[in-house]
Coordinates of C-alpha atoms in Angstrom, one line a residue:
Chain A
X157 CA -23.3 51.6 -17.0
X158 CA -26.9 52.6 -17.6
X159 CA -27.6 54.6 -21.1
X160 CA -29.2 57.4 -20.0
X161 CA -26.2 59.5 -18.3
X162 CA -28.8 61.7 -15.9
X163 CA -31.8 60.3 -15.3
X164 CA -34.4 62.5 -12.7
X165 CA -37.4 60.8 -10.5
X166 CA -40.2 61.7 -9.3
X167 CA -38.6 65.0 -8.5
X168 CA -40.4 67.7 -6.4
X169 CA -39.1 71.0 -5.4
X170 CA -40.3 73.9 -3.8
X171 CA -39.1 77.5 -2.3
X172 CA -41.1 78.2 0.9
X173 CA -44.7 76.7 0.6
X174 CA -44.3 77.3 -3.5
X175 CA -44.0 73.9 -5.3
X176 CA -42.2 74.4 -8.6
X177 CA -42.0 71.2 -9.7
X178 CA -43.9 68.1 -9.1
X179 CA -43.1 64.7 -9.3
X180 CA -40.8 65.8 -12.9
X181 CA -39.3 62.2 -14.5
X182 CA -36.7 63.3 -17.5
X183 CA -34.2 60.9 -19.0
X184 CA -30.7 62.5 -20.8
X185 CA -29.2 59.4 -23.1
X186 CA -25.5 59.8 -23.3
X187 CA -24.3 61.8 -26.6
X188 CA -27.2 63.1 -26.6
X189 CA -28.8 67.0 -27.0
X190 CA -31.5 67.3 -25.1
X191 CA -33.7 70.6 -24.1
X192 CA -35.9 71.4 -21.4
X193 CA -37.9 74.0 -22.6
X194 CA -41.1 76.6 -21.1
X195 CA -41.8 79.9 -20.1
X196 CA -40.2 82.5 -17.9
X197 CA -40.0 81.2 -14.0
X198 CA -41.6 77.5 -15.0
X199 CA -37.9 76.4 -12.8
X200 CA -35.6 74.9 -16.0
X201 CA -33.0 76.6 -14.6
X202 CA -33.6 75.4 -11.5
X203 CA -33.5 72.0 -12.7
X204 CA -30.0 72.4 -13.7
X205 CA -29.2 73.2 -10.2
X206 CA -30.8 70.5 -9.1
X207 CA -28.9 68.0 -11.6
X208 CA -25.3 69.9 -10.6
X209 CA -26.4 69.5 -6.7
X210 CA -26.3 73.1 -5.7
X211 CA -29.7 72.3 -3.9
X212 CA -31.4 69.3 -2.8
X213 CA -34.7 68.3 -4.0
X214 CA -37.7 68.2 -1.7
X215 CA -39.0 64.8 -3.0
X216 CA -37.7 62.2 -5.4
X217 CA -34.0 62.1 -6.9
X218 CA -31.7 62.9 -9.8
X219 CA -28.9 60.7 -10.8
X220 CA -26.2 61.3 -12.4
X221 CA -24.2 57.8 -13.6
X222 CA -25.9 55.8 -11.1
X223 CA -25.5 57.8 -8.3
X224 CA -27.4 60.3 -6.4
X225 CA -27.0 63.8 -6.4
X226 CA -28.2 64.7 -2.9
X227 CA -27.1 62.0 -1.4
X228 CA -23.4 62.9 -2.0
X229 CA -20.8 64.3 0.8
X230 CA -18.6 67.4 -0.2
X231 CA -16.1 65.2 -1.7
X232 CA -18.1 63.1 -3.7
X233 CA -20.2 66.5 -4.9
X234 CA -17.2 67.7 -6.7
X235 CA -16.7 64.4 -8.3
X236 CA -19.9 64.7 -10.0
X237 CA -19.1 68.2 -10.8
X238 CA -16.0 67.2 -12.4
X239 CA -18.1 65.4 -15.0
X240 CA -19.9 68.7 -15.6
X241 CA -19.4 71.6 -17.3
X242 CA -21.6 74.6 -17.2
X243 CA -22.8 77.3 -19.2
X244 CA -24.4 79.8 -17.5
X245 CA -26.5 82.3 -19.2
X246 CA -24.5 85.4 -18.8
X247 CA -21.3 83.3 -19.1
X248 CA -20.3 84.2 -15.0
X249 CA -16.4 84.8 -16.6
X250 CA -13.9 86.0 -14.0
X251 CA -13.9 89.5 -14.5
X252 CA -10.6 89.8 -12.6
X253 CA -8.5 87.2 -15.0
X254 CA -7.8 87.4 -18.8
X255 CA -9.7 84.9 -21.5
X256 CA -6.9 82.8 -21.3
X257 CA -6.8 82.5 -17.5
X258 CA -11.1 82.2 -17.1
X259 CA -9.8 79.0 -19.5
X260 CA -7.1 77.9 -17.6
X261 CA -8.7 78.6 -14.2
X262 CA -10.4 74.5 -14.0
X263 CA -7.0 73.4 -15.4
X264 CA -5.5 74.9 -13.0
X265 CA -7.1 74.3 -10.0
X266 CA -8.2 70.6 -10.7
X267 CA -5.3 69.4 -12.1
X268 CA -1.6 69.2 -11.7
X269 CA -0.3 69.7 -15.1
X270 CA 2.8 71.8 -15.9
X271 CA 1.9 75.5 -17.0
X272 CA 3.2 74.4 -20.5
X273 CA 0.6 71.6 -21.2
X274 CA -2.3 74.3 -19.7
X275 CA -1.0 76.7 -22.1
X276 CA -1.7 74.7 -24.8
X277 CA -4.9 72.8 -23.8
X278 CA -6.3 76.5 -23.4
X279 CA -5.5 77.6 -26.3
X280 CA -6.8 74.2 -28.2
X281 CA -10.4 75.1 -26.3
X282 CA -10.3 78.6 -27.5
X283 CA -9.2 77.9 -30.9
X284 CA -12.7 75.0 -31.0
X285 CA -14.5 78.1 -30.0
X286 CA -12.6 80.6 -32.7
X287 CA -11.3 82.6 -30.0
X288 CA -7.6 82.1 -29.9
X289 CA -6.6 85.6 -30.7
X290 CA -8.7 86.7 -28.4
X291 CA -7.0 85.1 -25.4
X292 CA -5.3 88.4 -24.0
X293 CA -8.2 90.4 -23.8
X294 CA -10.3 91.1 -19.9
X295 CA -13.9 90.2 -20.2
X296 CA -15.2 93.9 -20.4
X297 CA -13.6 94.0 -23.7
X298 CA -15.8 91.0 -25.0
X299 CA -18.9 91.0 -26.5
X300 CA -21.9 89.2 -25.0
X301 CA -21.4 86.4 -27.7
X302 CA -17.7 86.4 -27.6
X303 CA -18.1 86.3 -23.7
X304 CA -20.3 83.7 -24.1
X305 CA -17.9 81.2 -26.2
X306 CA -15.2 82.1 -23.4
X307 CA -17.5 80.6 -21.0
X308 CA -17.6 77.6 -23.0
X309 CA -14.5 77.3 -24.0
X310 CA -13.9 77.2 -19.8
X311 CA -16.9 74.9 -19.2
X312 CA -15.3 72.1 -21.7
X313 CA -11.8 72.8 -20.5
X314 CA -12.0 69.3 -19.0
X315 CA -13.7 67.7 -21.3
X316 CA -17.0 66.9 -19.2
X317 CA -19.1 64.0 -20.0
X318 CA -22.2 66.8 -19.0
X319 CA -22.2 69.8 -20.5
X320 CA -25.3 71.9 -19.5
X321 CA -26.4 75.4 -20.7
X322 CA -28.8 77.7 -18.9
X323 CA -30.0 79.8 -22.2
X324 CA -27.3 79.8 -24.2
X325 CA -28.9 82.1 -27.1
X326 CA -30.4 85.1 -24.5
X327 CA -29.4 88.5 -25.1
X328 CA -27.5 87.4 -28.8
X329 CA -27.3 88.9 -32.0
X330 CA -28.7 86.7 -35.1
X331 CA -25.3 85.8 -35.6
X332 CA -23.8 84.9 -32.3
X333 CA -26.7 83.2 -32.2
X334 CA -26.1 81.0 -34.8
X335 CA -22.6 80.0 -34.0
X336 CA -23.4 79.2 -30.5
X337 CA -25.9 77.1 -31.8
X338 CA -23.3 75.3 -34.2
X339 CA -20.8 75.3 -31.3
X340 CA -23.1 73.2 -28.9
X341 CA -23.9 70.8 -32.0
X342 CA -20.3 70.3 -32.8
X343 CA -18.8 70.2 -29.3
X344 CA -21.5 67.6 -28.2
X345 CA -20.7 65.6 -30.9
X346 CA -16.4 66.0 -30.6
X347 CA -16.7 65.3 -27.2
X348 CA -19.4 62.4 -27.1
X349 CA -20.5 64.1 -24.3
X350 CA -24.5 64.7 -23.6
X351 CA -25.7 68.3 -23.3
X352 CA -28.6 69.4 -21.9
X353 CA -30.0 72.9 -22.9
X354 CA -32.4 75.3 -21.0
X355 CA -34.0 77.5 -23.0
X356 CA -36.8 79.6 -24.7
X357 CA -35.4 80.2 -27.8
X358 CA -37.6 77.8 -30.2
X359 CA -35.9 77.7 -33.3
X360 CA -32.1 77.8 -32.6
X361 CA -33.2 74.5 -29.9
X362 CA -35.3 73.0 -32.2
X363 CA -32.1 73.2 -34.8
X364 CA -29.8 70.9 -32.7
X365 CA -32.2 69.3 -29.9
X366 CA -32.4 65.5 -30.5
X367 CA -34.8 65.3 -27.7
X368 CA -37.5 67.9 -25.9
X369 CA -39.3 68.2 -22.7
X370 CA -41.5 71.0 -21.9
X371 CA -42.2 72.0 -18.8
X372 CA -45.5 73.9 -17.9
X373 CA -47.2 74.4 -13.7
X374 CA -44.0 71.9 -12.3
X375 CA -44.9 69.1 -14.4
X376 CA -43.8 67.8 -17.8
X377 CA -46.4 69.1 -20.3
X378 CA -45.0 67.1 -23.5
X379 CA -41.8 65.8 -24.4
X380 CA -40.3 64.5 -27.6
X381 CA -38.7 65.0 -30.9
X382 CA -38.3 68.5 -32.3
X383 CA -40.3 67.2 -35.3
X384 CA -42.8 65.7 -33.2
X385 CA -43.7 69.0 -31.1
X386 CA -43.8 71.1 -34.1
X387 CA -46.4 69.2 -35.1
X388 CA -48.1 68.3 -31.6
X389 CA -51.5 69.8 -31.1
X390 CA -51.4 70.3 -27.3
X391 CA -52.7 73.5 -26.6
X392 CA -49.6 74.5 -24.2
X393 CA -47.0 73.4 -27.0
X394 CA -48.6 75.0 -29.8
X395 CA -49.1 78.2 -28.2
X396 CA -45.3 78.4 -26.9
X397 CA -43.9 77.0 -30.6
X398 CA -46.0 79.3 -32.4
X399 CA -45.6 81.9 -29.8
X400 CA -48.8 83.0 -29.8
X401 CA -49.8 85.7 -27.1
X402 CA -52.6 84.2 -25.4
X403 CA -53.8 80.1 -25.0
X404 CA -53.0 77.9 -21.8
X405 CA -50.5 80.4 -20.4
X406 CA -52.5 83.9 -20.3
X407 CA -51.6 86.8 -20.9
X408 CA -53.2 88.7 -18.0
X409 CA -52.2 88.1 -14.4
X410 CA -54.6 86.7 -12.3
X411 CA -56.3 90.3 -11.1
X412 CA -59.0 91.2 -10.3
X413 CA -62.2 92.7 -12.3
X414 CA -60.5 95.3 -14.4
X415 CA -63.4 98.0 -14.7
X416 CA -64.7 96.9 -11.3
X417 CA -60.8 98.1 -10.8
X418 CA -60.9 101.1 -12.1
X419 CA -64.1 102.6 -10.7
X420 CA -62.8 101.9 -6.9
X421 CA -62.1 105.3 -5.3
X422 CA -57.9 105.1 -4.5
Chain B
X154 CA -60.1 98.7 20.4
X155 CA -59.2 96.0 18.4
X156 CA -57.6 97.7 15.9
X157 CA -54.8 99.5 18.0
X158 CA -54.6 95.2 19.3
X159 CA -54.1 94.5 15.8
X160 CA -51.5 97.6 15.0
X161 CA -49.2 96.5 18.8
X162 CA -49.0 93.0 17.7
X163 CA -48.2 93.4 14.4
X164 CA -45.4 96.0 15.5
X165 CA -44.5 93.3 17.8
X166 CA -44.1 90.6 15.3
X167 CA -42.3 92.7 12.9
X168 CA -39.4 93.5 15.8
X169 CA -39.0 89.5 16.7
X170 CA -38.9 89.1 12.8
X171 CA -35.9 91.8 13.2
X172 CA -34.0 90.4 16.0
X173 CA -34.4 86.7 14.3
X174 CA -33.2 88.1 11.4
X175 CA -30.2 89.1 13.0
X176 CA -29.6 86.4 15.0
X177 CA -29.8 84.0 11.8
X178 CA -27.1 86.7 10.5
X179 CA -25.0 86.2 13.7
X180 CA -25.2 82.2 13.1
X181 CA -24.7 82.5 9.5
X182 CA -21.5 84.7 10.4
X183 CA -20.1 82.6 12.8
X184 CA -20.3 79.5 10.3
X185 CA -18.5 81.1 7.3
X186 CA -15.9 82.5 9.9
X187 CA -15.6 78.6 10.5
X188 CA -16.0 77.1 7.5
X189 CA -13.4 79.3 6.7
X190 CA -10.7 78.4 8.8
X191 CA -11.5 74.7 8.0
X192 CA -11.4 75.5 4.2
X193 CA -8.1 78.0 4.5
X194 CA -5.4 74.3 4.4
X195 CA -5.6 75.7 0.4
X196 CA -4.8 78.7 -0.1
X197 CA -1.9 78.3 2.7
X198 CA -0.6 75.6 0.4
X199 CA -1.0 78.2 -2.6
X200 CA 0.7 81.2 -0.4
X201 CA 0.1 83.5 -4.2
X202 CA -3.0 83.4 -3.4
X203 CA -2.8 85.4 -0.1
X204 CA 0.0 87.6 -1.4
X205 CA -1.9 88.7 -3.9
X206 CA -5.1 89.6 -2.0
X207 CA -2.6 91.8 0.2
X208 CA -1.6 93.7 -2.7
X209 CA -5.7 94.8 -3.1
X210 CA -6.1 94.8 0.6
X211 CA -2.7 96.2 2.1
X212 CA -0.3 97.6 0.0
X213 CA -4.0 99.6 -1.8
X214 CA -5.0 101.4 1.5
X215 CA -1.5 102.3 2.3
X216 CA -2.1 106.1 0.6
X217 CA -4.8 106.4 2.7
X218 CA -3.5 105.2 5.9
X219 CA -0.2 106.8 5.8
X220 CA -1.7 110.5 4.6
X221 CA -4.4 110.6 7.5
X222 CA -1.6 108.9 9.9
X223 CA 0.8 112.1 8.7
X224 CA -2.4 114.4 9.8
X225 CA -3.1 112.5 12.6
X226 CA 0.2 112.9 14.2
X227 CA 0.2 117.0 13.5
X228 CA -2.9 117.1 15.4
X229 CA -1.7 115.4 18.1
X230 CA 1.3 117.5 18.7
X231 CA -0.6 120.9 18.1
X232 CA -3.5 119.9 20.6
X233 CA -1.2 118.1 23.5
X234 CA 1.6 121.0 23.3
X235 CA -1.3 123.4 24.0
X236 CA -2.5 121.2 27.2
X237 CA 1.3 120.2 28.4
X238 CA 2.9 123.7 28.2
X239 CA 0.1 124.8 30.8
X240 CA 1.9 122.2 32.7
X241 CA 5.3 123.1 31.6
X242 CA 5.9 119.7 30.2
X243 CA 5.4 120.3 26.9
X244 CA 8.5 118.2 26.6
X245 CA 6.7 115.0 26.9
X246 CA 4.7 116.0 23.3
X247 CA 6.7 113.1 21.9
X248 CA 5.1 110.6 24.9
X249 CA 1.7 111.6 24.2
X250 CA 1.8 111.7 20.7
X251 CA 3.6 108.1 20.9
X252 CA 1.4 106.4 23.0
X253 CA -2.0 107.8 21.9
X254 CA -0.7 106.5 18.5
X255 CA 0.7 102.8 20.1
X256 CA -2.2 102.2 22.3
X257 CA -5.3 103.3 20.8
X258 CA -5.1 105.9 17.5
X259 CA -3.0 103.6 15.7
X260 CA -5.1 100.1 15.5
X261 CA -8.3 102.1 15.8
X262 CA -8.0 104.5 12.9
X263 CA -6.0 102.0 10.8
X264 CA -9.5 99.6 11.2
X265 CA -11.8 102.6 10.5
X266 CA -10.1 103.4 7.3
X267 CA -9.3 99.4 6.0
X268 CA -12.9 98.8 7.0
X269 CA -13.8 102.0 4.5
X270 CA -11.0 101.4 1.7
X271 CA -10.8 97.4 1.8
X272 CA -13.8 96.1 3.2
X273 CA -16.1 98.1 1.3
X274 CA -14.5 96.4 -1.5
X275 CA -14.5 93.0 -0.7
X276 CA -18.3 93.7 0.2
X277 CA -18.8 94.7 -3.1
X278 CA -16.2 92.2 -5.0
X279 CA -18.1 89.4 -3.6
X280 CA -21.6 90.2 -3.8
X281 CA -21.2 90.9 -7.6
X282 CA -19.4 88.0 -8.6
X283 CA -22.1 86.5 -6.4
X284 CA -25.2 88.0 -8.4
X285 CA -23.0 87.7 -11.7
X286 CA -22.8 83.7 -11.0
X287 CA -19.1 84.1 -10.9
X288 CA -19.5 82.2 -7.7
X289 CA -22.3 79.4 -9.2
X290 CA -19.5 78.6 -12.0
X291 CA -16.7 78.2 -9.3
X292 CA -19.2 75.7 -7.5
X293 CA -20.2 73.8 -10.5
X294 CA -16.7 73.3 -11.6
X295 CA -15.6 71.4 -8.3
X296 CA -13.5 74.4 -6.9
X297 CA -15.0 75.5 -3.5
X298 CA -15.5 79.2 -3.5
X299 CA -14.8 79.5 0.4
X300 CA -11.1 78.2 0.3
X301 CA -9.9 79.5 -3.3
X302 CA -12.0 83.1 -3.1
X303 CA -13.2 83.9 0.9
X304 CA -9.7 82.3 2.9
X305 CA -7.0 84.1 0.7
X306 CA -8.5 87.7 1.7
X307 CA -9.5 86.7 4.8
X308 CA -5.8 85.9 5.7
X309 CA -4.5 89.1 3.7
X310 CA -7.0 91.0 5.7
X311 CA -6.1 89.4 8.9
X312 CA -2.1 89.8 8.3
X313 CA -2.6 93.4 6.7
X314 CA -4.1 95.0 9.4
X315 CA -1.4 94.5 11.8
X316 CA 1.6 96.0 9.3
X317 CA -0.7 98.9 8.2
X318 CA -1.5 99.8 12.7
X319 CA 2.2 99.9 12.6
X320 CA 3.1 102.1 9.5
X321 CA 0.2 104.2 10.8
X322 CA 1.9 104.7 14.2
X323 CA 5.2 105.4 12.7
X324 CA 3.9 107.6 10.0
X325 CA 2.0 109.3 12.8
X326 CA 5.1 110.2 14.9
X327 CA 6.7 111.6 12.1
X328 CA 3.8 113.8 11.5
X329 CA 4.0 114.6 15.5
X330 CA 7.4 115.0 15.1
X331 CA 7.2 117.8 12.4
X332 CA 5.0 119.6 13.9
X333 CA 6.7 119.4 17.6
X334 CA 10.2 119.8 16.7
X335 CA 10.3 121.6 13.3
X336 CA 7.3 123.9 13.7
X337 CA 6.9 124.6 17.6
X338 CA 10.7 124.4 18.6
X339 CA 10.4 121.4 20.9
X340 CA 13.8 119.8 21.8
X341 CA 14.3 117.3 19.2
X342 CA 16.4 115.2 22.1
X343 CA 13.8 115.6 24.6
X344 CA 11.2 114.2 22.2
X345 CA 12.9 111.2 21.0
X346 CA 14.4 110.3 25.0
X347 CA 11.1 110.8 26.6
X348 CA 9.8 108.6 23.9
X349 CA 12.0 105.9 24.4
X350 CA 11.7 106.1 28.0
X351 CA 8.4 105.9 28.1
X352 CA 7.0 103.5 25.3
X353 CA 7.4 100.2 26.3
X354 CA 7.6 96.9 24.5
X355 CA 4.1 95.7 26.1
X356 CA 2.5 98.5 24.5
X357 CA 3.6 97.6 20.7
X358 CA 2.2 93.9 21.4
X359 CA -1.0 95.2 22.7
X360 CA -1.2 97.4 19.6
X361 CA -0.5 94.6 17.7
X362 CA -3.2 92.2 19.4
X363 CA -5.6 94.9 19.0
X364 CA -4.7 95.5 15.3
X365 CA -4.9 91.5 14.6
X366 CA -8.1 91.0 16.8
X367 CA -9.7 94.0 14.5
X368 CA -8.2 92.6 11.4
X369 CA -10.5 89.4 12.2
X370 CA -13.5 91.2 12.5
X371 CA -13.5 93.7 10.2
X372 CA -12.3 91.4 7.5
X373 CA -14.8 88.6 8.1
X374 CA -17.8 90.9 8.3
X375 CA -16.9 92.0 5.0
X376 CA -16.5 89.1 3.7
X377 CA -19.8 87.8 5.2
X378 CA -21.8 90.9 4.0
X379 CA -20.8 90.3 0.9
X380 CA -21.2 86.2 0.4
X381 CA -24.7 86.9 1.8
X382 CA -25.7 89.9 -0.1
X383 CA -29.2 89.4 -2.0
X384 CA -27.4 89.2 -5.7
X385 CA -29.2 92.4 -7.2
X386 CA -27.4 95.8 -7.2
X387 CA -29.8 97.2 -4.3
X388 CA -28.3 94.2 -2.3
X389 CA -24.7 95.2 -3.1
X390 CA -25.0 98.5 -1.8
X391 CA -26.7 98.0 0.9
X392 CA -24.0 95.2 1.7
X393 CA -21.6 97.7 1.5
X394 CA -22.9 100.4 3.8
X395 CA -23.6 97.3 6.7
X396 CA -20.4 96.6 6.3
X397 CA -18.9 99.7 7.1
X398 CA -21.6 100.3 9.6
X399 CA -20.9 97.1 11.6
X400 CA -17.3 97.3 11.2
X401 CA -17.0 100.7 12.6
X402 CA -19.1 99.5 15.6
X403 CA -17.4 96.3 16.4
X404 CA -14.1 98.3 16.4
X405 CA -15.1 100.7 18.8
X406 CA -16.9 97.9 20.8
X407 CA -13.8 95.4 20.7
X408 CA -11.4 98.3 21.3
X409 CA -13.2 98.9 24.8
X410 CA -13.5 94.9 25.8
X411 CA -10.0 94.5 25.0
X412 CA -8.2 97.8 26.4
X413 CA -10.3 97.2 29.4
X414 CA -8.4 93.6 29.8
X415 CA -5.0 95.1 28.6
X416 CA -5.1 97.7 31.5
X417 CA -5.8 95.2 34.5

């Protein structure tokens, strides 16, 4: 057993003739948090497809325990997955079933356990997730951050050694925020499973992240400690951290000469 | 000179880019409507599944079926007792009525109206839980969203349509039958023997082939339209009208291939 739970190699990937990322190497050590971190369409979210094998990389490989994603049949595909769980950034709840049955719905169909024993593994996962009362509701009643901690409730139903999260903190009040950032933390660490975070949100990753990478034009642009990329003075790094408008990623779209623009005849 | 070139053979291009599309659409089609026979061993070992897809898709149009099949029926009496009694056999309003219902009205209508009622909304089911990553999550947790979400309503679909064609043609008669009997004076013995006499058994399995062939289409294309919907809410809708577009088409289409065979 190697100690780095997913490890990705020399991975390239592309839509159509548009490379979006080039030759990425990223290592996840098990019970580990780890982000991958960058702007708006830079493909993190794409990497986590890549990692749970809904598509196949053009180039290079990701494994996950030893063995590779792409390479895998149907069969063995969902064997991975069943390693995973997956937090996606809207929370993708059955909008047809209650809380409890989006939290029973893995339990249900991967396992053959008595309705009894679901009953209460659900409500075990809602209660780690302070959402046991909440277990009769229908996600339109939820709030984004309550819908949110449904999701992950579901997404550790089975208790994955993987737990990924494609921007957990979007779209969140200051203080959903903050106990989805505690959650992630305290799950990770209850489980001794290994979670791997996409996101933008700087300080809330920073917070429990024990590792970063950053990715910037398809490659990895730094990578490191929280501490250490606070301090880093990269150009791309410091400009994202700080969030300042304008450095290495500009704030103009490439266009053409703007008065040269403006004095063509329509 | 060269422009006009230029304007023909980019007009051309953009009609082989059509017709590719559509053939990729046809290929695509044909390999869900596979893939989900293969994948459908599941939800026949979970028969829940199915039954409860036939509540949404079955028992949920039967308003609609049964009140147009009602109107239907009246129509039929009020238009063939005009054309028979020039004839003087306005007896045989329970004949026409009967088989117009049995061989064509019946598994035609009922197909219109599911394809409007049910498969608009299996279009519209599936493309949102595809662009709200309902669909993603099933994948990523090792449950395969063609045997636990696509087969159970493509088997309710396929087993509805042939019950509803037959509530429709019953309902229908009834609404005939009002309308013959109680409102134009028609013998109610003479409509109910020529009825009998006439109908035969061959015609209710041909109904019932028609209803199940159109049952497979109009289901699957629904389900297709919405499992390959672009995941925005332009896609959706757009989904939605194809399906009801295509559907209506391949039903009229089948419904000539197959009475063409059924009458040889």
């Amino acid at each position: 057993m190697t100690s780095h739970i997913v490890e990705i190699d020399d991975l390239s990937f592309g839509y159509k003739n548009k490379l979006l990322h080039k030759g990425i190497n990223m290592v996840f050590p098990r019970g580990k948090v780890v982000a991958i971190m960058g702007g708006s369409g830079s493909g993190k979210t794409t990497l986590l497809r890549l990692i749970g094998g809904q598509i196949k990389p053009t180039k290079g490989e990701v494994r996950v325990n030893g063995e590779v994603v792409h390479q895998q049949d149907r069969n063995g595909m969902f064997k991975l997955r069943r390693q995973m769980g997956m937090l996606f950034q809207h929370g993708a709840l059955f909008t047809d079933l209650s809380v409890f049955d989006n939290v029973a719905f893995p339990i249900r169909e991967l396992t053959g356990l008595p309705e009894s024993m679901i009953r209460d593994l659900v409500l075990m996962k809602l209660n780690a997730v302070g959402l046991r009362g909440a277990h009769t509701l229908m996600p339109p009643e939820l709030s984004g951050g309550m819908a949110r901690r449904v999701a992950l409730a579901r997404a550790i139903a089975l208790d994955p050694s993987i737990i990924m999260y494609d921007e957990p903190f979007a779209g969140l009040d200051p203080i959903s925020m903050g106990v989805i950032c505690d959650l992630i933390r305290s799950l990770n660490d209850a489980l001794g499973a290994t979670s791997i975070i996409v996101s933008h949100d700087v300080k809330e990753t920073f917070q429990i992240a024990d590792y970063v990478y950053f990715v910037a034009n398809g490659e990895v642009a730094a990578e490191g400690s929280p501490h250490d990329l606070i301090q880093s003075t990269l150009p791309f790094v410091h400009q994202f951290v700080h969030g300042e408008k304008d450095g290495p990623v500009p704030f103009h779209y490439t266009a053409p000469d703007y008065q040269q623009e403006l004095m063509q005849r329509g | 000179m060269a422009n006009i070139l230029s304007q023909i053979i980019r007009g051309l291009r953009k009609v082989g880019h059509r017709v590719g599309d559509q053939i990729w659409r046809l290929g695509a089609g044909a390999r869900l409507f596979f893939l989900t026979l293969t994948y459908s061993t599941e939800c026949f070992r979970r028969p829940r599944l199915i039954v409860r897809e036939m509540y949404f898709t079955g028992v949920m149009s039967l308003i609609i079926i049964l009140v147009s099949a009602f109107f239907v029926g009246m129509v039929l009496a009020l238009q063939g007792y005009n054309t028979l009694q020039k004839y003087g056999s306005s007896e045989s309003i329970g004949v026409l009525v009967a088989l117009a219902l049995v061989r064509e009205l019946g598994p035609v209508i009922t197909a219109l109206l599911f394809a409007g009622r049910a498969g608009t909304a299996m279009t519209a089911e599936i493309g949102l839980m595809k662009a709200t990553e309902q669909l993603s999550a099933m994948e990523m947790m090792a449950v395969n969203p063609i045997s636990r979400v696509i087969a159970p309503r493509f088997w309710a679909g396929v087993l509805s349509m042939p019950l509803l064609a037959c509530l429709f043609s019953m309902v229908g008669v009834l609404g005939g039958h009002l309308v013959a009997v109680a409102q134009i004076g028609v013998d109610v013995g003479a409509f109910w023997s020529q009825m009998q006499a006439n109908v035969e058994f061959v015609d209710v399995t041909n109904m019932l082939i028609k209803s199940l062939v159109f049952g497979v289409a109009c289901t699957m294309i629904a389900l297709f339209e919405g499992y390959d919907a672009p995941p925005t809410a332009e896609g959706v809708s757009h989904a939605t009208t194809r399906t009801v577009v295509i559907s209506a088409l391949s039903v009229l289409g089948l419904d000539f291939i197959l009475t063409s065979f059924m009458m040889v």
